[in-house]
Coordinates of C-alpha atoms and ligand atoms in Angstrom, one line a residue:
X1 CA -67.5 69.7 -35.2
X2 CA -64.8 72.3 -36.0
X3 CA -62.4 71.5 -38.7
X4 CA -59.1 72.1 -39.0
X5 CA -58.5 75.6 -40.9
X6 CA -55.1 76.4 -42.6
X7 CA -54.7 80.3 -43.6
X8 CA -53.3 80.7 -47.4
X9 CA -49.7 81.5 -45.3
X10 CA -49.5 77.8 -44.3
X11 CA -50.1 75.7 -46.8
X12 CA -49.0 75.3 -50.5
X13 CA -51.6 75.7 -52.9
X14 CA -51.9 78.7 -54.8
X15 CA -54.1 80.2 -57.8
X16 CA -51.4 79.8 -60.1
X17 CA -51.8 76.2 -60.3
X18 CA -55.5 76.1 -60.6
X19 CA -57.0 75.9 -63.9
X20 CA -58.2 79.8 -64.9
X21 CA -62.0 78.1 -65.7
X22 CA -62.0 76.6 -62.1
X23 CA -61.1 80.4 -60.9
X24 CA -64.1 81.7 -63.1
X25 CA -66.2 80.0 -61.4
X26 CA -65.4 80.0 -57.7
X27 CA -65.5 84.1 -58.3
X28 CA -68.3 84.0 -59.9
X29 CA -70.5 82.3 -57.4
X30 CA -68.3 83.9 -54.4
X31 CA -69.8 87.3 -55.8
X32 CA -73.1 86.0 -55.8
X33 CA -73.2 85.4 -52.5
X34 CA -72.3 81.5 -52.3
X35 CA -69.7 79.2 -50.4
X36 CA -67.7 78.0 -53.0
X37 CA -64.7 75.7 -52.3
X38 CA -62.2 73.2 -54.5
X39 CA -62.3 69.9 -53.4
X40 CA -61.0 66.1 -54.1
X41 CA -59.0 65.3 -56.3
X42 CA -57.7 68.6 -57.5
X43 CA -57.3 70.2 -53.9
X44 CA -54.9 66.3 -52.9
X45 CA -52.9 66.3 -56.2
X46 CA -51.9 70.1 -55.8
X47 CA -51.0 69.6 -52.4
X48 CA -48.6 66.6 -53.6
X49 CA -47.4 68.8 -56.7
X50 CA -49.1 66.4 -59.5
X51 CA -50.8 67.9 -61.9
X52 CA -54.7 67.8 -61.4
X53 CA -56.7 65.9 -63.7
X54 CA -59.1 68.1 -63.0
X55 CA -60.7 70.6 -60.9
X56 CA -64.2 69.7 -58.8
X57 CA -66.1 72.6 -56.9
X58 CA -68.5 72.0 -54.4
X59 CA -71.2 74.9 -53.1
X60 CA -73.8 75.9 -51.0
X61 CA -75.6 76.8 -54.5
X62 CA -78.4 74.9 -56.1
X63 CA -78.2 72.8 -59.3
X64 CA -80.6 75.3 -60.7
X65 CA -78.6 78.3 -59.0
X66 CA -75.5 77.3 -60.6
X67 CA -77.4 77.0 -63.8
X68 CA -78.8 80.9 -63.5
X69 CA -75.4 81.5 -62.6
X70 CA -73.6 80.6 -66.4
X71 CA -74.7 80.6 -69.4
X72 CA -72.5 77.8 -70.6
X73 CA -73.5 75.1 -67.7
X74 CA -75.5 71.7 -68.1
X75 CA -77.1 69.7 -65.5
X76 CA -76.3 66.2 -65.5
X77 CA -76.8 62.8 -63.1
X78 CA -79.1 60.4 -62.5
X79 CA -77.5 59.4 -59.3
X80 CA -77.2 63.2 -58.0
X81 CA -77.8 66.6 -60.2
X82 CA -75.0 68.2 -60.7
X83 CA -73.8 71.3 -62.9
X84 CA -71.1 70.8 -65.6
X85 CA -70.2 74.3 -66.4
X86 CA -68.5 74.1 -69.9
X87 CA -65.5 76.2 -71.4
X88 CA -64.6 74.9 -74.9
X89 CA -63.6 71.5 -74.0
X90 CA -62.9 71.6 -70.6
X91 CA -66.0 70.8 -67.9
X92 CA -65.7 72.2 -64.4
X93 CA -67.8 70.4 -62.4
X94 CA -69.9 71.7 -59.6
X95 CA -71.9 69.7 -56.9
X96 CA -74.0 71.3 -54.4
X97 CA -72.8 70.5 -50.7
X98 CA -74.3 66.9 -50.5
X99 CA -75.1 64.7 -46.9
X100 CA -74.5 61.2 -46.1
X101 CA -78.2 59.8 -45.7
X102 CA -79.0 57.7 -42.8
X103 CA -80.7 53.9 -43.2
X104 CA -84.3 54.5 -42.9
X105 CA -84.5 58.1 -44.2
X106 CA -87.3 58.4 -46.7
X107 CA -84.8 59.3 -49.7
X108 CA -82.2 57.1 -48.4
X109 CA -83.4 54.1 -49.9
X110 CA -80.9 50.6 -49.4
X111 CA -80.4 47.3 -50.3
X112 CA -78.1 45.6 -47.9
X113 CA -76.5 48.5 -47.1
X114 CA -75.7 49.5 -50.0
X115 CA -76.9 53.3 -51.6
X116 CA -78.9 53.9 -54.3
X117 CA -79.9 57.7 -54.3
X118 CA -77.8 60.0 -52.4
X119 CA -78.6 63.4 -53.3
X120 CA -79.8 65.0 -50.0
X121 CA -78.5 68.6 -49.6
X122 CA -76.5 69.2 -47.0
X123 CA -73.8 71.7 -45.4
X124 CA -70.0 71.5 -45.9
X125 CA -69.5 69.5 -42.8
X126 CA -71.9 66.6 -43.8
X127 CA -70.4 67.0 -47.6
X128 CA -66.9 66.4 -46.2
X129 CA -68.1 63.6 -44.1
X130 CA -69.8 61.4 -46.7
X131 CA -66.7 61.5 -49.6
X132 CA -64.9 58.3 -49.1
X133 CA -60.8 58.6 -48.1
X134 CA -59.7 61.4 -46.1
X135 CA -57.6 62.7 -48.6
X136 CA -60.1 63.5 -50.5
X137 CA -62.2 65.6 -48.6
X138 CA -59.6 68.4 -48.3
X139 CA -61.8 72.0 -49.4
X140 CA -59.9 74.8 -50.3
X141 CA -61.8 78.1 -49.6
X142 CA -62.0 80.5 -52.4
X143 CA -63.5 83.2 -49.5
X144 CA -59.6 83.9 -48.1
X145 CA -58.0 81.0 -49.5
X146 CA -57.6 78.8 -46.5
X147 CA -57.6 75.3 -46.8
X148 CA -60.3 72.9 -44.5
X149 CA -59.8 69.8 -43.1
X150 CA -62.4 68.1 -41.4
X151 CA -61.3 64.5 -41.0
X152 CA -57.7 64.8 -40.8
X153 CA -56.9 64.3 -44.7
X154 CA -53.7 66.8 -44.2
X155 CA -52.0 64.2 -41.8
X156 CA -52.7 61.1 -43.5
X157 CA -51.7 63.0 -47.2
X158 CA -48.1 64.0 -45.5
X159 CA -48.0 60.0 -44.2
X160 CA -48.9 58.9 -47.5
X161 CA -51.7 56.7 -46.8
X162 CA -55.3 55.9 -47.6
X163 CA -57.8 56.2 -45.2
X164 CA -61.9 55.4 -45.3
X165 CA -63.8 58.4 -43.7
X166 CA -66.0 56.7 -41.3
X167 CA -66.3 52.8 -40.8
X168 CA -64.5 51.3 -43.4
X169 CA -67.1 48.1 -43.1
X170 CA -70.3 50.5 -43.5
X171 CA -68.6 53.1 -45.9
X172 CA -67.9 49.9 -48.7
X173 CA -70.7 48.2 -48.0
X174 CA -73.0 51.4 -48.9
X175 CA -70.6 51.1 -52.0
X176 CA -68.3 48.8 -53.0
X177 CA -67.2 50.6 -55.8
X178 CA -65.1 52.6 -53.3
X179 CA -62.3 49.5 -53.1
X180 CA -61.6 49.7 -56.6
X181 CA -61.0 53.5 -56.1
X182 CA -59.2 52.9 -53.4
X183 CA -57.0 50.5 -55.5
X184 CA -56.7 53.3 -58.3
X185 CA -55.6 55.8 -55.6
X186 CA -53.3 53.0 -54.5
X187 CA -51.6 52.3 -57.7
X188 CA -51.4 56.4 -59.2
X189 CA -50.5 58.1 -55.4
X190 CA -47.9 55.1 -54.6
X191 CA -50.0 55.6 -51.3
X192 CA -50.5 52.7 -48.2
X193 CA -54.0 51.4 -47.4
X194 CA -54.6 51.8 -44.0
X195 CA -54.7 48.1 -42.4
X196 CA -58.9 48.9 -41.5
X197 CA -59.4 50.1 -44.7
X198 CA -57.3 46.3 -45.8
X199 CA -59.2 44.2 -44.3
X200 CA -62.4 44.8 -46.2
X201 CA -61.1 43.7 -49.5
X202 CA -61.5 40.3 -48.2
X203 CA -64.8 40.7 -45.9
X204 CA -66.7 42.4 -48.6
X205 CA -64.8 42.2 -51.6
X206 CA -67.7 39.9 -53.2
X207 CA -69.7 43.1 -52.9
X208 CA -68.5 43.8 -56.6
X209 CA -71.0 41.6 -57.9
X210 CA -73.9 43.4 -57.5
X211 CA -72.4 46.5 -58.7
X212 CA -74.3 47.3 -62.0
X213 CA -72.1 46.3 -64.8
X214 CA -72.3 49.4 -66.7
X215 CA -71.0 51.4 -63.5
X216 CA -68.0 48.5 -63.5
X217 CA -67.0 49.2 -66.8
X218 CA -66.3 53.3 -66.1
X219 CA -64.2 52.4 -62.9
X220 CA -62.4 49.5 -64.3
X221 CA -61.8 52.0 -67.3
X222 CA -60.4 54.5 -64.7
X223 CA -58.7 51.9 -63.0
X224 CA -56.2 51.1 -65.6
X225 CA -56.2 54.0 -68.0
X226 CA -54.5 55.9 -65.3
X227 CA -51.3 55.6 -66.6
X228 CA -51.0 52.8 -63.7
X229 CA -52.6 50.0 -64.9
X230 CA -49.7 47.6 -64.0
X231 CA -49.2 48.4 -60.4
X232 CA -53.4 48.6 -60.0
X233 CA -53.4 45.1 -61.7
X234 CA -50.9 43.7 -59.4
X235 CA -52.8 45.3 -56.4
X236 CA -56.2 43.9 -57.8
X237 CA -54.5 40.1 -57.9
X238 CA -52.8 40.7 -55.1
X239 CA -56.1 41.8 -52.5
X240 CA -57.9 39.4 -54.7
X241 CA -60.4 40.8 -56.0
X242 CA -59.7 41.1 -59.4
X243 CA -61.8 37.7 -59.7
X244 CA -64.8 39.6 -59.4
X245 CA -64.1 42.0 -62.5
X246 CA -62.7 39.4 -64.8
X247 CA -63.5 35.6 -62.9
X248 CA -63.0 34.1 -66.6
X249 CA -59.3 35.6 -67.0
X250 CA -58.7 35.0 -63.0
X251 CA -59.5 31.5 -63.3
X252 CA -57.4 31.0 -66.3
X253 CA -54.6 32.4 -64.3
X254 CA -54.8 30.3 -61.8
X255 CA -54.7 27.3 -64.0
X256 CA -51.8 28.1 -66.6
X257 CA -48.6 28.6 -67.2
X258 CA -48.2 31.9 -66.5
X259 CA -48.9 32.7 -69.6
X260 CA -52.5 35.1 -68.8
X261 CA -50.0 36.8 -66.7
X262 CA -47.1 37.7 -69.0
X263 CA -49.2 39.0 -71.5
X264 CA -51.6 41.0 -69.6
X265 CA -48.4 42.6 -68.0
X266 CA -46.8 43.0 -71.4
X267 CA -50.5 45.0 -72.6
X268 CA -50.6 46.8 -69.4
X269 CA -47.7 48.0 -69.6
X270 CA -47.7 48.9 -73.1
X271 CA -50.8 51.4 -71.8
X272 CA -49.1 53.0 -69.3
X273 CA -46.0 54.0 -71.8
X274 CA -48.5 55.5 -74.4
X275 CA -50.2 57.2 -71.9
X276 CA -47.2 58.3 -70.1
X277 CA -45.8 59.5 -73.8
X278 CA -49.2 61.2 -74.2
X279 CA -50.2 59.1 -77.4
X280 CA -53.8 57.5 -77.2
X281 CA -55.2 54.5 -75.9
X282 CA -58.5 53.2 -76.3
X283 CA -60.7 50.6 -74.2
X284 CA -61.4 48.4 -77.1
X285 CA -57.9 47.3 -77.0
X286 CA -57.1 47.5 -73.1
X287 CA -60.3 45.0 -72.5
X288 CA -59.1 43.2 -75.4
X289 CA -55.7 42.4 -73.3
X290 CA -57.7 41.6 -70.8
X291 CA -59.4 39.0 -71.8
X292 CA -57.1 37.5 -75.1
X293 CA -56.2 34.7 -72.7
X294 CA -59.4 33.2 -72.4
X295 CA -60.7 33.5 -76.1
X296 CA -57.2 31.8 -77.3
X297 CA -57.3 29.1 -74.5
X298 CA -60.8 28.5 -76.1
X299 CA -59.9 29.0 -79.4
X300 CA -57.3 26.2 -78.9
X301 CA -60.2 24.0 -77.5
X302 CA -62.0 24.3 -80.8
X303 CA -59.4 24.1 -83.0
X304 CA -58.5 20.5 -81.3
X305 CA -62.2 19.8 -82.3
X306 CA -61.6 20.6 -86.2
X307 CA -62.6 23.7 -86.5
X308 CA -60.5 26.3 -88.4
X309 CA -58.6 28.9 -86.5
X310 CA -60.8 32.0 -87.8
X311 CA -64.1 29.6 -87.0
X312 CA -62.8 28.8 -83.5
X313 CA -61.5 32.4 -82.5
X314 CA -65.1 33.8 -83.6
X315 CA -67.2 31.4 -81.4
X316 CA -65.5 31.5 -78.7
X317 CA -64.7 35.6 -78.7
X318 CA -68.6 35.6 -78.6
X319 CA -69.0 32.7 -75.7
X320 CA -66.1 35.0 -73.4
X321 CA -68.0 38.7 -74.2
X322 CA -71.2 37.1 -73.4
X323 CA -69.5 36.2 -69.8
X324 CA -67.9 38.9 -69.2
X325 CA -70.9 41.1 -70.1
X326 CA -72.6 39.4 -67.0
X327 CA -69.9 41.5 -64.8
X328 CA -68.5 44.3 -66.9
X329 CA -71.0 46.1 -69.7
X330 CA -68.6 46.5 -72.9
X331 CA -70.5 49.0 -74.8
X332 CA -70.9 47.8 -78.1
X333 CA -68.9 50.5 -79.8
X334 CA -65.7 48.7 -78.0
X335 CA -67.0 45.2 -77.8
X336 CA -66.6 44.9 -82.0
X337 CA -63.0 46.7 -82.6
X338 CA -62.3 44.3 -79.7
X339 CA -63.4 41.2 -81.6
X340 CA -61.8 42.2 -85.0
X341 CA -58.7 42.3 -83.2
X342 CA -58.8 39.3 -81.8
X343 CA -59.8 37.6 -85.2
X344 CA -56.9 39.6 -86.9
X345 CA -55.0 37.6 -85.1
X346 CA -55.9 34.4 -87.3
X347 CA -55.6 36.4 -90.4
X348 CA -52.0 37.5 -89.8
X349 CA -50.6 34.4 -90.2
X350 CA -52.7 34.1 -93.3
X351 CA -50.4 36.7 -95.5
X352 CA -50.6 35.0 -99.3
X353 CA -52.0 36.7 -102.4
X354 CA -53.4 40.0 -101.7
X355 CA -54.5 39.1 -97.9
X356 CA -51.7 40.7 -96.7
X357 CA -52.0 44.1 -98.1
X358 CA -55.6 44.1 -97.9
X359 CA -55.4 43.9 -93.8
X360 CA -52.3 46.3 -94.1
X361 CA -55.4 48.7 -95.3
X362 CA -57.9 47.6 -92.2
X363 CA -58.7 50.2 -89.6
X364 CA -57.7 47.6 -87.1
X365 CA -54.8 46.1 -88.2
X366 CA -52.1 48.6 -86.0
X367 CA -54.1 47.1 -82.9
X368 CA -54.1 43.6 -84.8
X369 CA -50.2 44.3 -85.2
X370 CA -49.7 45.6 -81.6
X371 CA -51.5 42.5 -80.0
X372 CA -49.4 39.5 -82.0
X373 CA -46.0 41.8 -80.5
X374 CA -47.6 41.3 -77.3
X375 CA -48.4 37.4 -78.1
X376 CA -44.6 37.1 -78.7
X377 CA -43.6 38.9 -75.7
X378 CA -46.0 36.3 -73.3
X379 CA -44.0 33.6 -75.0
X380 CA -46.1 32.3 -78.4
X381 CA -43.4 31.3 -81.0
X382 CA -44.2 34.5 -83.2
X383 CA -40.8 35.7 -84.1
X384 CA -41.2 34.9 -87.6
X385 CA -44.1 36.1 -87.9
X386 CA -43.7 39.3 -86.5
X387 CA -40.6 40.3 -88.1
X388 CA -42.3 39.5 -91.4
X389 CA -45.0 42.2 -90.5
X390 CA -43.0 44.7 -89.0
X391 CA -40.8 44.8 -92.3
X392 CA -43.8 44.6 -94.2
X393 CA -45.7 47.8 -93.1
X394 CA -42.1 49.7 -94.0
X395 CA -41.6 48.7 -97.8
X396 CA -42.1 49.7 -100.7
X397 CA -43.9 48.4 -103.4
X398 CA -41.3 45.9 -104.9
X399 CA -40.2 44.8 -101.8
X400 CA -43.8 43.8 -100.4
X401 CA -43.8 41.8 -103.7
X402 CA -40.8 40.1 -102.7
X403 CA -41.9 39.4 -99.3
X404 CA -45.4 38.2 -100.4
X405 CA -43.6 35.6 -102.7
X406 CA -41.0 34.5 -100.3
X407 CA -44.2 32.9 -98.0
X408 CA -46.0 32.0 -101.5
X409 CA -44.2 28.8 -101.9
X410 CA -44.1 27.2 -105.3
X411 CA -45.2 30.3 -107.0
X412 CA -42.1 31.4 -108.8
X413 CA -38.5 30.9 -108.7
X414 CA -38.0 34.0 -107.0
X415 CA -40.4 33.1 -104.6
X416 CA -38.0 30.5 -103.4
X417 CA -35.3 32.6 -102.5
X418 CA -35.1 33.1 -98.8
X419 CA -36.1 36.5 -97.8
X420 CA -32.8 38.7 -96.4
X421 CA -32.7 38.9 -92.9
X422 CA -33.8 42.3 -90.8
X423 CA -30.3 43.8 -89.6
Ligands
LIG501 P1 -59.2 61.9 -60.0 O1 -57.9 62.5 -59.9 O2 -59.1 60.5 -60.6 O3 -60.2 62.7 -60.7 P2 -60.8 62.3 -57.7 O4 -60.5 62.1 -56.2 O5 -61.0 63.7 -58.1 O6 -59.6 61.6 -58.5 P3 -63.4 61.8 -58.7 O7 -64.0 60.5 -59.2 O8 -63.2 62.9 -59.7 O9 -62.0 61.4 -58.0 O10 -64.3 62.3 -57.6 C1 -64.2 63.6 -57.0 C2 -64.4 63.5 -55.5 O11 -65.8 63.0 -55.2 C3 -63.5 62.5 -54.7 O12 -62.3 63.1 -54.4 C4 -64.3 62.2 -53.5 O13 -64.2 63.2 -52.5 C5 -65.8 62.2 -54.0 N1 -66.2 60.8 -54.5 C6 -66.2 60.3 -55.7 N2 -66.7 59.1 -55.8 C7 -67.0 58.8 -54.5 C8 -67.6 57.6 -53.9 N3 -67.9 56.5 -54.6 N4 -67.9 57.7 -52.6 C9 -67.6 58.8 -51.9 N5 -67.0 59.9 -52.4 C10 -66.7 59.9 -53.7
LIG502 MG1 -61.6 64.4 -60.0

């Protein structure tokens, strides 16, 4: 099949927008002898002026060519080898041209469809062919700096929309995976799904559980640390899948008031500003939004059975991460910042004596902090309680005295005194 070839006088990318590593090494294995091309995402966000996340190269090369090639490369993968050629602390990644296998091949082995090895070598044709929206499978040619379009990606890039390469049926039922990045696409390109490419969130959407967990938990990651987690939460809910990433929360939401939805939106949202202001934001507390809902709810449950607040938030964090875990690995590492924010949230309240400053002190208390702002914002009657601690965090001394007294009742006569109100 011939591809579509646009000559560097026809289309708008250019070397001064591509990241001088990236350069380095599409030079370097040009001059030893090798096809060497940009591709995916780097190649589609250039072409729409964003700035790449960063830069993918694919080649004729082998893994262990690449390797001879630089000193400073790595070979990485279970699923497929590929070479992560390192500069400081940017990674340019380079795959060896890679083909879709067939059902039945030797090395192709399935499970209802759906891949589990797919590291057969193959030519630039089969490597476009096997990459999963057309937009993405856009090659520009380091050899004379053309760009190469074998399934029409240019087209559906100027119309803005999202299309599967191949049948959309087959292509995400060899891998599901491929509807959350369609979603993610979606939500960060403001791009339209293709109505094909639509249909299969409902016809195979259930697909998502059988998708190893641990895999889940990268994508979903991806998914809403893109600085779009709001819109690619509404698109989730809204093709209906999101059930089968979080069925505890989606159930939940279904059920109540609205609040699961206000506060996830209020969390989400919060993300995309930090991430938009470049400040950082870590998955501890974005899968702590996501599932606050359902540990309170149960919390609530508990309490109305006697036990305390702190007793009741513990056993029932455990009971929902224990769920969840079925779906979506949370590595451990996130899983217990997660859970100490969700229990600072029954310490808070608790400010007398020296409680208050001690959890001032905690490594988790600006999350614990963050969270209860959010709590207000769904609609929990926190006012109080959050003024308190945002006045709190800024006083001195003395005045954290006064403030500890003021909820001290029956301490001293000071303590009595009503506080003065924030201005
Ligand atoms: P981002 O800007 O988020 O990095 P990207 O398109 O570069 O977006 P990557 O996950 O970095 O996405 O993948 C690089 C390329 O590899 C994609 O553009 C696509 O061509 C191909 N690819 C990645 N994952 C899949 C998949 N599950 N199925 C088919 N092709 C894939
Ligand atoms: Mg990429």
């Amino acid at each position: 099949m011939q591809p579509e070839i646009i000559p560097r006088a026809e289309h708008s990318v250019s070397r001064a927008d591509i990241s001088e590593y990236a350069l380095k090494v599409l030079y370097r294995l040009k001059k030893a002898g090798y096809a060497a091309y940009l591709v995916g995402g780097g190649v589609r966000d250039l072409l729409l002026r964003h700035r790449p996340k960063d830069f993918d190269v694919a080649t004729d090369a082998t893994p262990d060519e690449v390797k001879k090639l630089f000193r400073n490369c790595r070979l990485i993968g279970r699923r497929f080898r590929l070479a992560h050629v390192h500069f400081g602390r940017d990674i340019i990644e380079v795959a060896t041209f890679r083909a879709q296998h067939r059902d039945g091949d030797e090395d192709g082995v399935m499970t209802d469809g759906m891949i589990l090895r797919d590291n057969v070598f193959g030519s630039l044709e089969e490597d476009a062919f096997r990459r999963d929206f057309t937009v993405n499978a856009l090659y520009y040619n380091i050899e004379d700096f053309s760009l190469v379009d074998y399934t029409g990606g240019l087209t559906d890039l100027e119309q803005r929309r999202l299309r599967m390469i191949g049948d959309p049926g087959v292509r995400i039922q060899e891998d599901p995976v491929r509807l959350l990045r369609a979603l993610r696409f979606a939500a960060k390109l403001g791009f339209s799904l293709d109505s094909q490419l639509e249909q299969q969130f409902a016809l195979h959407g259930e697909r998502l559980l059988d998708v190893p967990p641990a895999r889940l938990f990268e994508e979903v990651l991806k998914l809403f640390m893109s600085g779009y987690g709001i819109r690619a939460f509404e698109l989730l809910v809204h093709y209906n899948i999101f059930r089968y990433l979080f069925p505890q929360t989606a159930g939940l939401m279904q059920a109540d008031d609205g609040y699961t939805r206000r506060f996830i939106e209020a969390g989400l949202l919060n993300t995309d500003r930090r991430i938009q202001d470049d400040k950082p934001v870590t998955p501890f507390f974005l899968f702590g939004v996501l599932l606050w809902p359902v540990v309170r709810q149960q919390a609530q449950r508990l309490q109305e059975q006697d036990e305390s607040e702190l007793q009741a938030l513990q056993q029932s964090a455990g009971e929902v991460v224990q769920e969840q875990n079925r779906h979506i690995t949370i590595p451990k590492r996130f899983g217990l910042p997660m859970k100490e924010t969700w229990l600072m949230q029954a310490r808070l309240s608790r400010r007398q004596g020296k409680r208050a400053v001690r959890l001032l002190e905690s490594p988790r208390f600006r999350a614990g902090y963050d969270f209860l702002l959010l709590r207000h914002q769904a609609g929990e009657p926190l006012q109080e309680l959050c003024d308190w601690w945002t006045q709190f965090q800024e006083a001195d001394e003395k005045n954290q005295r006064e403030m500890l007294q003021a909820v001290s009742p029956g301490k001293s006569k000071r303590g009595r005194r009503r506080r003065k109100k924030r201005t």
